[in-house]
Amino acid sequence: MKTIYKKPESISDKPFHYCPGCGHGVVHRLIGEVIDELGEEKNTIAVVPVGCAVMGYDYLKCDVLEAAHGRAPAVATGVKRCLPDRLVFSYQGDGDLAAIGTAETIHAAARGENITVIFINNTIYGMTGGQMAPTTLCGQVTQTSPCGRDPYTQGFPLRMCEILSQVDGVSYIERCAIDTVQHINAAKKAIKKAFIYQREHGAYSFIELLCACPTNWGMTPAQAIERVGREMSEYFPLGVYIDKIGSCGR
Amino acid sequence: MKQMMKGNEAVAAAAIYSGVKCFFGYPITPQTEISAYMAKHLPENGGVFLQAESEISAINMVYGAAGAGFRVMTSSSGPGMSLKQEGISFLAGADLPCVIVNVMRGGPGLGGIQPSQADYFQAVKGGGHGDYRLIVLAPASVREMAEFTVRAFNLADKWRMPVMILSDGILGQMMEAVEIDELPAVEHYEKPWAASGRGERKEHNIIKTLYLDPEELERMVFSREERYKEIAREHQDWEEYLCDDAEIVVTAYGITARIARAAVERAREKGIKAGLIRPITLYPFPVKAFENERRAVICAEMSAGQMVEDVRLAVNGRYPVYFYGRTGGMLPDEEEILNCIERAAKGEMV
Amino acid sequence: MEYRIIISGFGGQGVLFAGKVVAQAAMLSGYEASWLPSYGPEMRGGTANCQLVISDKPVGSPVVRTADVLIAMNMPSLTKFMDKTNGIIVTDERFAKFCDSPAQVISLNTDICNGGAKFEGLTNMIMLGAMIAKTGILGISEVIAAINRIAKGAAAAIDRAAVEYGWGCVGERVCAS
């Protein structure tokens, strides 16, 4: 019998704790597939965030460091500067990367650290139960924006790909979405390209992935995934923002 | 070769001697020479110097490098040390070795930039959140700044925990002669736990601090407490001066001890049986140094009274413990310490 | 033997450097020595001082409360430290006349250190030379060796010459109060 679908080698057998419809499981799988395809499982070091993905260390079979909230790019910097021939990536949510860790995010990019940052944007704090995130859309209802986010008192959502596009140290930035098969395939390609750029060009890459959080959005998985393609993609346009190595920037 | 060095430079030179791979820092007075020395000399010794965007990033870069299994150091002072506390708690919680240098200045807040010992509580009681300790070493000379740095790296790797050098603005800024070629031996420890890439290892290594199961977290904390007890048995260190027959003992650490020593000598000239106990390890606190009976102990500090609490715990009510302190960047005065000794000898000290 | 020295002046006058030369020379002479700088937010033009202790046994407190020698390179330094000096004060003759101190005052004409003159900007080295000549705590050869260790090339040569010049001033220009 021919195997046509199996779990990536670099992902453990432990069942994911993520909710149905959540983007994390899909993205973990994509990363696992890419690590397998590049043959980097024994050479990869992951830095996981504070947030739902903190338990990434149970799912990834490579060596893993759990970082303090927002500090993953600094931790990844420490690792990579000591071990320049390892493949090092950080995996961070929106609160982690774009609120408490904004400084770490921007300065790791400014230094052009030879790491890959995987950014899960689901417009909400998931693990703490659904509070307003730096990427929460205007009008979006959360526990801490019960009347909908009012940008004039609560700030506007941050578009991190656009912000980082102005930073000279960056080599590659792409925003993808985890909603349709086509988009998920594109996301995998982006992750693979970023890892190859790191390995072969010493490049800093930033891959933003728009994901659903059905539980904290108060939606069914189907509704939530539809929101990713509609509302979220409208405010956070998909595409390649910078690609200095492939030189097909937007 | 004997050379004149600033305390800050001696720390940096000794760290390079100890095989430090990375230094991550952020400018703050009065410790900046450590960064400057590292920026100049660490790369030429095959290491990495990086000025971080913040104290917080610096300590988290330390976490990354320590987690990857390398010797790593950072340094700061006052407000910068406060910012690092989150990271220090994570380092302790993940059982990662590293060396942290605090060149103390006056606080709270921005405080001042003149020397102080007001971060004692922060250093020896943990400083960040959670149940944890650091080994804290208190040098009193430029030579000890260098020697204790080597010792700190050895202890950190041996016990898998952060070690702090608790220094101050005077020790950091002053120059004294130091034999940088005659430092203690560098010990080497295997780090099979490091997240350095799995390679041929069967299981992956995880550097983490999260234990959602309370039973597991309690087990982790208690096992660390056992280690701290072992450290307390093995590593209490202090220096005594004229203590054999001393009735009035002054206790002071770091630069204050040198001022107190001069006061003790003068008290002896006046016929008072005075002595000095200089704690070298502040954690573990040298409780054993206070086992002998005395008439009284005077704790002298550059703070409003912090180490005195540990002295009281050590003495446990067996004889009076008095406090003398200057703070905010003001230095303890030899004359004033002498005066305290005289009053204590007459039973007039309160 | 224990000698306590304060060197003080404007930032940029080489106050800290002069102190480093003394500390280095003391070390080369086999003494224990400590050098403690003032440090603060001022850079060039602010006030600066350093405190030195030279001893034949390990240095206790590196802080100088009462100095055996003061080198005061400007008026504010003289005002600030003259009351804390018991032995000798080395200063410029323009300031010396305001000196109200029981200490012995060595007042130097420093015209040779001013605009375009031979030892422009080397008041520090001249006063240092005068100080060692007067006190005898360090030999001129140790001071020259110290300069050779911490300064380089042309700078070291002119520093050495200025120290020797200052050393020669004492005796001729001494002006005890």
Short mmCIF file of N, CA and C in Angstrom, two decimals, chain B residues 79-233:
data_model
loop_
_atom_site.label_atom_id
_atom_site.label_comp_id
_atom_site.label_asym_id
_atom_site.label_seq_id
_atom_site.Cartn_x
_atom_site.Cartn_y
_atom_site.Cartn_z
N PRO B 79 18.84 50.66 37.90
CA PRO B 79 17.62 50.45 37.12
C PRO B 79 17.76 49.31 36.11
N GLY B 80 18.94 49.15 35.57
CA GLY B 80 19.17 48.07 34.61
C GLY B 80 19.03 46.71 35.24
N MET B 81 19.50 46.58 36.49
CA MET B 81 19.37 45.29 37.17
C MET B 81 17.90 44.97 37.43
N SER B 82 17.13 46.02 37.75
CA SER B 82 15.70 45.77 37.97
C SER B 82 15.06 45.24 36.69
N LEU B 83 15.42 45.83 35.55
CA LEU B 83 14.85 45.36 34.28
C LEU B 83 15.23 43.92 33.98
N LYS B 84 16.38 43.50 34.43
CA LYS B 84 16.85 42.15 34.13
C LYS B 84 16.16 41.08 34.98
N GLN B 85 15.44 41.47 36.00
CA GLN B 85 14.97 40.48 36.98
C GLN B 85 14.07 39.41 36.37
N GLU B 86 13.21 39.79 35.43
CA GLU B 86 12.36 38.80 34.77
C GLU B 86 13.22 37.71 34.16
N GLY B 87 14.24 38.16 33.43
CA GLY B 87 15.12 37.20 32.76
C GLY B 87 15.89 36.35 33.75
N ILE B 88 16.31 36.95 34.87
CA ILE B 88 17.06 36.19 35.87
C ILE B 88 16.17 35.09 36.47
N SER B 89 14.91 35.43 36.70
CA SER B 89 13.97 34.43 37.20
C SER B 89 13.84 33.27 36.21
N PHE B 90 13.80 33.59 34.92
CA PHE B 90 13.71 32.52 33.90
C PHE B 90 15.00 31.69 33.88
N LEU B 91 16.14 32.36 34.00
CA LEU B 91 17.42 31.62 34.01
C LEU B 91 17.45 30.65 35.19
N ALA B 92 16.99 31.14 36.35
CA ALA B 92 16.98 30.28 37.54
C ALA B 92 15.99 29.13 37.34
N GLY B 93 14.82 29.46 36.78
CA GLY B 93 13.77 28.46 36.58
C GLY B 93 14.15 27.41 35.55
N ALA B 94 15.01 27.79 34.61
CA ALA B 94 15.44 26.83 33.59
C ALA B 94 16.77 26.18 33.97
N ASP B 95 17.27 26.49 35.17
CA ASP B 95 18.55 25.94 35.65
C ASP B 95 19.69 26.21 34.68
N LEU B 96 19.81 27.46 34.27
CA LEU B 96 20.87 27.82 33.33
C LEU B 96 22.00 28.57 34.03
N PRO B 97 23.23 28.18 33.75
CA PRO B 97 24.37 28.88 34.33
C PRO B 97 24.72 30.15 33.56
N CYS B 98 25.04 31.20 34.29
CA CYS B 98 25.53 32.42 33.66
C CYS B 98 26.10 33.30 34.77
N VAL B 99 26.82 34.33 34.37
CA VAL B 99 27.36 35.26 35.35
C VAL B 99 26.78 36.64 35.10
N ILE B 100 26.28 37.25 36.18
CA ILE B 100 25.66 38.57 36.11
C ILE B 100 26.45 39.48 37.05
N VAL B 101 26.87 40.62 36.55
CA VAL B 101 27.64 41.54 37.38
C VAL B 101 26.78 42.76 37.68
N ASN B 102 26.63 43.05 38.97
CA ASN B 102 25.92 44.28 39.36
C ASN B 102 26.92 45.23 40.00
N VAL B 103 27.18 46.34 39.33
CA VAL B 103 28.05 47.38 39.88
C VAL B 103 27.11 48.41 40.52
N MET B 104 26.87 48.22 41.81
CA MET B 104 25.76 48.93 42.45
C MET B 104 25.94 50.45 42.53
N ARG B 105 24.83 51.15 42.30
CA ARG B 105 24.75 52.60 42.46
C ARG B 105 23.55 52.92 43.34
N GLY B 106 23.44 54.16 43.73
CA GLY B 106 22.38 54.55 44.65
C GLY B 106 21.00 54.46 44.03
N GLY B 107 20.03 54.04 44.77
CA GLY B 107 18.63 53.97 44.34
C GLY B 107 17.76 54.47 45.46
N PRO B 108 16.43 54.34 45.39
CA PRO B 108 15.65 53.69 44.32
C PRO B 108 15.46 54.60 43.10
N GLY B 109 14.76 54.07 42.10
CA GLY B 109 14.52 54.81 40.87
C GLY B 109 15.82 55.06 40.14
N LEU B 110 15.90 56.20 39.51
CA LEU B 110 17.16 56.54 38.85
C LEU B 110 18.24 56.74 39.90
N GLY B 111 17.82 57.17 41.08
CA GLY B 111 18.74 57.29 42.21
C GLY B 111 19.90 58.18 41.88
N GLY B 112 21.11 57.62 41.95
CA GLY B 112 22.29 58.38 41.58
C GLY B 112 23.26 57.44 40.90
N ILE B 113 24.47 57.93 40.64
CA ILE B 113 25.42 57.04 39.99
C ILE B 113 26.62 56.75 40.88
N GLN B 114 26.57 57.25 42.11
CA GLN B 114 27.68 57.01 43.03
C GLN B 114 27.49 55.65 43.72
N PRO B 115 28.57 55.11 44.27
CA PRO B 115 28.53 53.74 44.79
C PRO B 115 27.51 53.51 45.89
N SER B 116 27.03 52.28 45.96
CA SER B 116 26.02 51.93 46.96
C SER B 116 26.02 50.41 47.13
N GLN B 117 25.38 49.96 48.20
CA GLN B 117 25.18 48.51 48.40
C GLN B 117 23.70 48.25 48.65
N ALA B 118 22.87 49.06 48.01
CA ALA B 118 21.44 49.01 48.31
C ALA B 118 20.69 47.97 47.50
N ASP B 119 21.41 47.17 46.68
CA ASP B 119 20.73 46.11 45.92
C ASP B 119 20.95 44.75 46.58
N TYR B 120 21.36 44.76 47.85
CA TYR B 120 21.63 43.50 48.55
C TYR B 120 20.39 42.60 48.55
N PHE B 121 19.25 43.16 48.97
CA PHE B 121 18.03 42.35 49.02
C PHE B 121 17.73 41.75 47.65
N GLN B 122 17.79 42.62 46.63
CA GLN B 122 17.47 42.17 45.27
C GLN B 122 18.38 41.00 44.86
N ALA B 123 19.64 41.11 45.26
CA ALA B 123 20.61 40.08 44.85
C ALA B 123 20.43 38.78 45.62
N VAL B 124 20.33 38.87 46.94
CA VAL B 124 20.39 37.63 47.73
C VAL B 124 19.02 37.00 48.01
N LYS B 125 17.97 37.76 47.84
CA LYS B 125 16.64 37.19 48.12
C LYS B 125 15.95 36.72 46.85
N GLY B 126 16.63 36.80 45.72
CA GLY B 126 16.00 36.36 44.48
C GLY B 126 15.93 37.51 43.51
N GLY B 127 15.07 38.47 43.75
CA GLY B 127 15.01 39.65 42.89
C GLY B 127 13.85 39.64 41.93
N GLY B 128 13.64 38.52 41.27
CA GLY B 128 12.49 38.39 40.38
C GLY B 128 11.40 37.57 41.06
N HIS B 129 10.44 37.06 40.26
CA HIS B 129 9.33 36.31 40.83
C HIS B 129 9.70 34.84 41.04
N GLY B 130 9.07 34.24 42.02
CA GLY B 130 9.23 32.81 42.24
C GLY B 130 10.26 32.45 43.29
N ASP B 131 10.26 31.16 43.65
CA ASP B 131 11.21 30.62 44.63
C ASP B 131 12.53 30.36 43.93
N TYR B 132 13.51 31.20 44.14
CA TYR B 132 14.83 30.88 43.60
C TYR B 132 15.89 31.74 44.28
N ARG B 133 17.12 31.34 44.13
CA ARG B 133 18.27 32.08 44.66
C ARG B 133 19.34 32.17 43.61
N LEU B 134 20.24 33.10 43.82
CA LEU B 134 21.47 33.16 43.04
C LEU B 134 22.61 32.94 44.02
N ILE B 135 23.74 32.41 43.54
CA ILE B 135 24.95 32.50 44.34
C ILE B 135 25.45 33.92 44.17
N VAL B 136 25.75 34.60 45.28
CA VAL B 136 26.18 35.99 45.19
C VAL B 136 27.56 36.14 45.83
N LEU B 137 28.50 36.62 45.05
CA LEU B 137 29.88 36.82 45.53
C LEU B 137 30.17 38.31 45.66
N ALA B 138 30.83 38.69 46.75
CA ALA B 138 31.10 40.11 47.01
C ALA B 138 32.61 40.37 47.05
N PRO B 139 33.18 40.82 45.96
CA PRO B 139 34.61 41.16 45.95
C PRO B 139 34.85 42.45 46.72
N ALA B 140 36.09 42.62 47.19
CA ALA B 140 36.44 43.85 47.92
C ALA B 140 37.68 44.52 47.34
N SER B 141 38.17 44.01 46.21
CA SER B 141 39.34 44.62 45.59
C SER B 141 39.29 44.32 44.11
N VAL B 142 40.13 45.00 43.36
CA VAL B 142 40.18 44.75 41.92
C VAL B 142 40.66 43.32 41.66
N ARG B 143 41.61 42.88 42.47
CA ARG B 143 42.09 41.51 42.34
C ARG B 143 40.94 40.52 42.52
N GLU B 144 40.11 40.77 43.54
CA GLU B 144 38.98 39.87 43.77
C GLU B 144 37.91 40.00 42.68
N MET B 145 37.78 41.18 42.11
CA MET B 145 36.84 41.33 40.98
C MET B 145 37.21 40.30 39.91
N ALA B 146 38.51 40.18 39.65
CA ALA B 146 38.97 39.23 38.63
C ALA B 146 38.82 37.79 39.13
N GLU B 147 39.33 37.51 40.33
CA GLU B 147 39.30 36.13 40.85
C GLU B 147 37.88 35.60 40.99
N PHE B 148 37.00 36.45 41.51
CA PHE B 148 35.63 35.99 41.76
C PHE B 148 34.86 35.77 40.46
N THR B 149 35.28 36.47 39.41
CA THR B 149 34.63 36.24 38.12
C THR B 149 34.92 34.82 37.64
N VAL B 150 36.17 34.38 37.79
CA VAL B 150 36.53 33.01 37.40
C VAL B 150 35.74 32.03 38.27
N ARG B 151 35.73 32.32 39.57
CA ARG B 151 35.01 31.46 40.50
C ARG B 151 33.52 31.40 40.15
N ALA B 152 32.97 32.56 39.76
CA ALA B 152 31.55 32.63 39.43
C ALA B 152 31.21 31.73 38.24
N PHE B 153 32.05 31.75 37.21
CA PHE B 153 31.79 30.87 36.06
C PHE B 153 31.85 29.40 36.47
N ASN B 154 32.84 29.06 37.31
CA ASN B 154 32.97 27.68 37.76
C ASN B 154 31.74 27.25 38.56
N LEU B 155 31.33 28.11 39.50
CA LEU B 155 30.18 27.78 40.35
C LEU B 155 28.90 27.68 39.52
N ALA B 156 28.74 28.60 38.58
CA ALA B 156 27.52 28.61 37.74
C ALA B 156 27.38 27.29 37.00
N ASP B 157 28.48 26.83 36.40
CA ASP B 157 28.42 25.58 35.64
C ASP B 157 28.26 24.38 36.56
N LYS B 158 28.94 24.44 37.71
CA LYS B 158 28.87 23.31 38.64
C LYS B 158 27.43 23.11 39.14
N TRP B 159 26.78 24.22 39.50
CA TRP B 159 25.46 24.11 40.13
C TRP B 159 24.32 24.41 39.18
N ARG B 160 24.64 24.71 37.92
CA ARG B 160 23.62 25.05 36.92
C ARG B 160 22.70 26.15 37.42
N MET B 161 23.28 27.28 37.74
CA MET B 161 22.44 28.41 38.18
C MET B 161 23.18 29.72 37.93
N PRO B 162 22.43 30.84 37.86
CA PRO B 162 23.09 32.13 37.69
C PRO B 162 23.89 32.51 38.94
N VAL B 163 25.05 33.09 38.73
CA VAL B 163 25.87 33.58 39.83
C VAL B 163 26.06 35.08 39.63
N MET B 164 25.90 35.82 40.72
CA MET B 164 26.04 37.27 40.61
C MET B 164 27.30 37.75 41.31
N ILE B 165 28.01 38.66 40.65
CA ILE B 165 29.10 39.39 41.30
C ILE B 165 28.46 40.69 41.78
N LEU B 166 28.41 40.87 43.11
CA LEU B 166 27.79 42.08 43.65
C LEU B 166 28.90 43.06 44.02
N SER B 167 29.07 44.02 43.14
CA SER B 167 30.15 44.98 43.27
C SER B 167 29.53 46.36 43.48
N ASP B 168 30.32 47.39 43.41
CA ASP B 168 29.77 48.73 43.56
C ASP B 168 30.60 49.72 42.74
N GLY B 169 30.13 50.96 42.68
CA GLY B 169 30.77 51.97 41.84
C GLY B 169 32.25 52.18 42.14
N ILE B 170 32.64 52.07 43.38
CA ILE B 170 34.07 52.26 43.69
C ILE B 170 34.88 51.10 43.12
N LEU B 171 34.45 49.88 43.43
CA LEU B 171 35.21 48.72 42.95
C LEU B 171 35.26 48.65 41.44
N GLY B 172 34.17 49.09 40.80
CA GLY B 172 34.15 49.09 39.34
C GLY B 172 35.07 50.12 38.74
N GLN B 173 35.12 51.29 39.37
CA GLN B 173 35.85 52.41 38.79
C GLN B 173 37.31 52.47 39.22
N MET B 174 37.62 51.94 40.39
CA MET B 174 38.99 52.14 40.88
C MET B 174 39.99 51.23 40.17
N MET B 175 41.24 51.67 40.19
CA MET B 175 42.31 50.85 39.64
C MET B 175 43.18 50.34 40.77
N GLU B 176 43.57 49.07 40.65
CA GLU B 176 44.58 48.50 41.52
C GLU B 176 45.38 47.51 40.68
N ALA B 177 46.48 47.08 41.23
CA ALA B 177 47.30 46.12 40.48
C ALA B 177 46.66 44.75 40.53
N VAL B 178 46.68 44.07 39.40
CA VAL B 178 46.15 42.72 39.35
C VAL B 178 47.04 41.87 38.44
N GLU B 179 47.23 40.62 38.86
CA GLU B 179 48.01 39.66 38.07
C GLU B 179 47.01 38.88 37.24
N ILE B 180 46.76 39.32 36.03
CA ILE B 180 45.71 38.69 35.24
C ILE B 180 46.14 37.31 34.74
N ASP B 181 47.44 37.01 34.84
CA ASP B 181 47.90 35.67 34.42
C ASP B 181 47.89 34.67 35.57
N GLU B 182 47.58 35.13 36.77
CA GLU B 182 47.63 34.22 37.92
C GLU B 182 46.26 34.06 38.56
N LEU B 183 45.26 33.80 37.73
CA LEU B 183 43.91 33.63 38.23
C LEU B 183 43.63 32.17 38.56
N PRO B 184 42.55 31.90 39.32
CA PRO B 184 42.22 30.51 39.65
C PRO B 184 42.00 29.68 38.38
N ALA B 185 42.08 28.37 38.53
CA ALA B 185 41.92 27.47 37.37
C ALA B 185 40.49 27.51 36.85
N VAL B 186 40.36 27.38 35.56
CA VAL B 186 39.04 27.33 34.94
C VAL B 186 38.59 25.86 34.94
N GLU B 187 37.43 25.62 35.53
CA GLU B 187 36.90 24.25 35.56
C GLU B 187 35.98 24.04 34.35
N HIS B 188 35.98 22.83 33.83
CA HIS B 188 35.14 22.54 32.67
C HIS B 188 34.07 21.52 33.03
N TYR B 189 32.86 21.81 32.67
CA TYR B 189 31.73 20.92 32.95
C TYR B 189 31.03 20.54 31.66
N GLU B 190 30.67 19.28 31.54
CA GLU B 190 29.88 18.85 30.38
C GLU B 190 28.47 19.42 30.51
N LYS B 191 27.84 19.70 29.36
CA LYS B 191 26.48 20.24 29.40
C LYS B 191 25.57 19.43 28.48
N PRO B 192 25.31 18.18 28.89
CA PRO B 192 24.49 17.32 28.01
C PRO B 192 23.05 17.79 27.89
N TRP B 193 22.67 18.72 28.77
CA TRP B 193 21.30 19.21 28.78
C TRP B 193 21.07 20.35 27.79
N ALA B 194 22.12 20.86 27.17
CA ALA B 194 22.00 22.09 26.37
C ALA B 194 21.16 21.88 25.11
N ALA B 195 20.41 22.91 24.77
CA ALA B 195 19.64 22.89 23.51
C ALA B 195 20.55 23.44 22.42
N SER B 196 21.41 22.55 21.93
CA SER B 196 22.43 22.99 20.98
C SER B 196 22.22 22.36 19.61
N GLY B 197 21.05 21.82 19.40
CA GLY B 197 20.78 21.05 18.18
C GLY B 197 20.90 19.59 18.57
N ARG B 198 19.90 18.75 18.13
CA ARG B 198 19.82 17.39 18.66
C ARG B 198 20.97 16.51 18.23
N GLY B 199 21.44 16.73 17.02
CA GLY B 199 22.53 15.89 16.52
C GLY B 199 22.17 14.43 16.60
N GLU B 200 23.04 13.61 17.19
CA GLU B 200 22.77 12.17 17.26
C GLU B 200 22.07 11.78 18.57
N ARG B 201 21.73 12.76 19.39
CA ARG B 201 21.01 12.48 20.64
C ARG B 201 19.66 11.84 20.31
N LYS B 202 19.20 10.93 21.17
CA LYS B 202 17.93 10.26 20.90
C LYS B 202 16.75 11.19 21.23
N GLU B 203 16.85 11.81 22.39
CA GLU B 203 15.77 12.69 22.83
C GLU B 203 16.17 14.14 22.60
N HIS B 204 15.17 14.97 22.36
CA HIS B 204 15.51 16.39 22.22
C HIS B 204 15.65 17.04 23.59
N ASN B 205 16.44 18.10 23.65
CA ASN B 205 16.58 18.84 24.90
C ASN B 205 15.63 20.04 24.90
N ILE B 206 15.04 20.26 26.05
CA ILE B 206 14.10 21.38 26.17
C ILE B 206 14.59 22.28 27.30
N ILE B 207 14.72 23.55 27.03
CA ILE B 207 15.04 24.52 28.08
C ILE B 207 13.75 25.24 28.38
N LYS B 208 13.21 25.03 29.57
CA LYS B 208 11.91 25.62 29.83
C LYS B 208 11.71 25.91 31.31
N THR B 209 10.71 26.72 31.59
CA THR B 209 10.39 27.07 32.98
C THR B 209 8.93 26.78 33.31
N LEU B 210 8.16 26.37 32.29
CA LEU B 210 6.72 26.19 32.49
C LEU B 210 6.40 24.79 33.00
N TYR B 211 5.72 24.71 34.12
CA TYR B 211 5.24 23.43 34.65
C TYR B 211 3.80 23.64 35.08
N LEU B 212 2.86 23.30 34.20
CA LEU B 212 1.46 23.59 34.51
C LEU B 212 0.91 22.70 35.61
N ASP B 213 1.53 21.55 35.78
CA ASP B 213 1.09 20.64 36.83
C ASP B 213 1.74 21.08 38.15
N PRO B 214 0.92 21.51 39.13
CA PRO B 214 1.49 22.04 40.38
C PRO B 214 2.39 21.05 41.10
N GLU B 215 2.05 19.76 41.04
CA GLU B 215 2.89 18.76 41.72
C GLU B 215 4.29 18.74 41.11
N GLU B 216 4.32 18.85 39.80
CA GLU B 216 5.60 18.82 39.11
C GLU B 216 6.41 20.08 39.42
N LEU B 217 5.71 21.22 39.42
CA LEU B 217 6.41 22.48 39.71
C LEU B 217 6.96 22.47 41.14
N GLU B 218 6.14 21.97 42.08
CA GLU B 218 6.62 21.91 43.46
C GLU B 218 7.86 21.02 43.56
N ARG B 219 7.81 19.90 42.85
CA ARG B 219 8.96 18.99 42.85
C ARG B 219 10.21 19.70 42.32
N MET B 220 10.04 20.44 41.23
CA MET B 220 11.18 21.17 40.64
C MET B 220 11.74 22.19 41.64
N VAL B 221 10.83 22.94 42.28
CA VAL B 221 11.26 23.99 43.21
C VAL B 221 11.97 23.37 44.41
N PHE B 222 11.38 22.28 44.95
CA PHE B 222 11.99 21.64 46.12
C PHE B 222 13.36 21.04 45.79
N SER B 223 13.48 20.50 44.60
CA SER B 223 14.79 19.90 44.26
C SER B 223 15.82 21.02 44.15
N ARG B 224 15.40 22.16 43.65
CA ARG B 224 16.31 23.32 43.59
C ARG B 224 16.67 23.77 45.01
N GLU B 225 15.69 23.74 45.92
CA GLU B 225 15.95 24.13 47.32
C GLU B 225 16.99 23.19 47.94
N GLU B 226 16.91 21.91 47.60
CA GLU B 226 17.89 20.95 48.11
C GLU B 226 19.30 21.33 47.64
N ARG B 227 19.35 21.73 46.36
CA ARG B 227 20.64 22.15 45.80
C ARG B 227 21.15 23.39 46.55
N TYR B 228 20.25 24.33 46.85
CA TYR B 228 20.66 25.54 47.57
C TYR B 228 21.21 25.17 48.95
N LYS B 229 20.57 24.17 49.60
CA LYS B 229 21.04 23.76 50.93
C LYS B 229 22.45 23.17 50.83
N GLU B 230 22.65 22.39 49.80
CA GLU B 230 23.97 21.79 49.58
C GLU B 230 25.02 22.89 49.35
N ILE B 231 24.63 23.87 48.58
CA ILE B 231 25.53 25.00 48.31
C ILE B 231 25.86 25.73 49.62
N ALA B 232 24.86 25.88 50.47
CA ALA B 232 25.06 26.56 51.75
C ALA B 232 26.03 25.77 52.63
N ARG B 233 25.96 24.44 52.54
CA ARG B 233 26.89 23.62 53.32
C ARG B 233 28.31 23.73 52.77
#
